[in-house]
Amino acid sequence: MSIIDEERLKEIALSREDLARYSRHLILPEVGADGQRRIKAARILCIGAGGLGSPATLYLAAAGVGTLGLVDADQVEASNLQRQVLYGTDDVGKPKLEVAQSRLQAINPDLEIVRHDARLTSANATEIIAAYDLVIDGSDNFPTRYLSNDVCVFARKPNIYGSVFRFEGQASVFAPHLGGPCYRCLFPEPPPPGAAPSCAEAGVLGVLPGIIGLIQATEALKLILGAGETLAGRLLHFDALKMKFREFQLRRDPACPVCGDAPTIFAPIDYEQFCAGPAADDDDWFAAPEGVPTISVRELKSRMDKKEDLVLLDVREPYEYEIARIEGSRLIPLGELETRMSELPRSGTLVCQCHSGMRSEHAARLLKEAGFENVYNLQGGIDAWSVEVDPAVPQY
Ligand SMILES: [Zn+2]
């Protein structure tokens, strides 16, 4: 079913120019004149006019979207040009939205651009998002991602999620009112501030946001048309090096603080600004603390075979645990560790484990600071375990 209000649709007609311009849409039975009118009626908000927002807005402008709202307070920097294709060399130093507006309107003069030259905050998010049919989250930080998610859940608007890191990206549609979970069902709370290096240090292959941003734009058009199956309830993961797409089923968490059966969050929250990764499996976002002893996967295996007294503590997210786990491990996500330490035995050996060893290093340090003595970090995480010890454990 299309998310476009039928009443609003009555006022939208296609001009003679529209019929020529969108002829390749009009001959698609799934679009047709009715679908093109829906696209023309649509009001889409794109949060962030950067790597993801560039391809998404360029193609949505070309596709005939009626209104595009853009939220971004930044100016164009030289280091943006490797992937943010809205901008050219001469634009360095200019406000992004000023450049984006003229570029997008040059593609499609009928497009109405609404500029929100600001950061999305708890003070403005509700009012900004209220004016749109759906949100494309092209942000690159946790505070904005949680804010966009929460306000979209409150306002019952689809939130099209995308993120990129190095050679990998992922996308989903968060819309509990249409089925499936919200972002907080997967990650109830942001990771602790200070647990990640700065955003500027994170690399990304220039073409990657092009792929993920266009998946987001595709989902936006499908929601507008009411065509096909959206990514609601699914997380699509893309690995550019392996050139593989993988898909994970996602479920709404009845205990979710925002969309669950007994929600505890009812208003937008401003989280402390810090930089951390977009993807649950992006362990590298988490800084490597010093001074935590490590253990290799082979050594862990031999100690487990000898039935040594040890607790294997998995600090990943529940949905990762569902994909792959080491038999006998106990799950306490990193974000919950500080409040749930009392569940862990003070005697014996604790081995912390995550996807590739960075989050668990952070966990091990927290445990040592809290007085746990025999704490080790599993080198290479479950990924190494799968490669070196047990290939039956899926890699993701
Ligand atoms: Zn939720």
Coordinates of N, CA and C and ligand atoms in Angstrom, one line a residue, residues 182 184-185 256 259, ligand 1:
C182 N 12.2 -1.3 14.9 CA 12.9 0.0 14.7 C 14.3 -0.2 15.1
R184 N 16.0 0.9 17.5 CA 16.3 0.6 18.9 C 16.0 -0.9 19.3
C185 N 15.1 -1.5 18.5 CA 14.9 -3.0 18.7 C 16.2 -3.7 18.6
C256 N 11.3 -3.2 23.4 CA 12.0 -2.0 22.8 C 11.5 -0.8 23.6
C259 N 9.4 1.4 20.6 CA 8.2 0.8 19.8 C 7.7 -0.4 20.5
Ligands
ZN1 ZN 11.8 -0.7 18.5

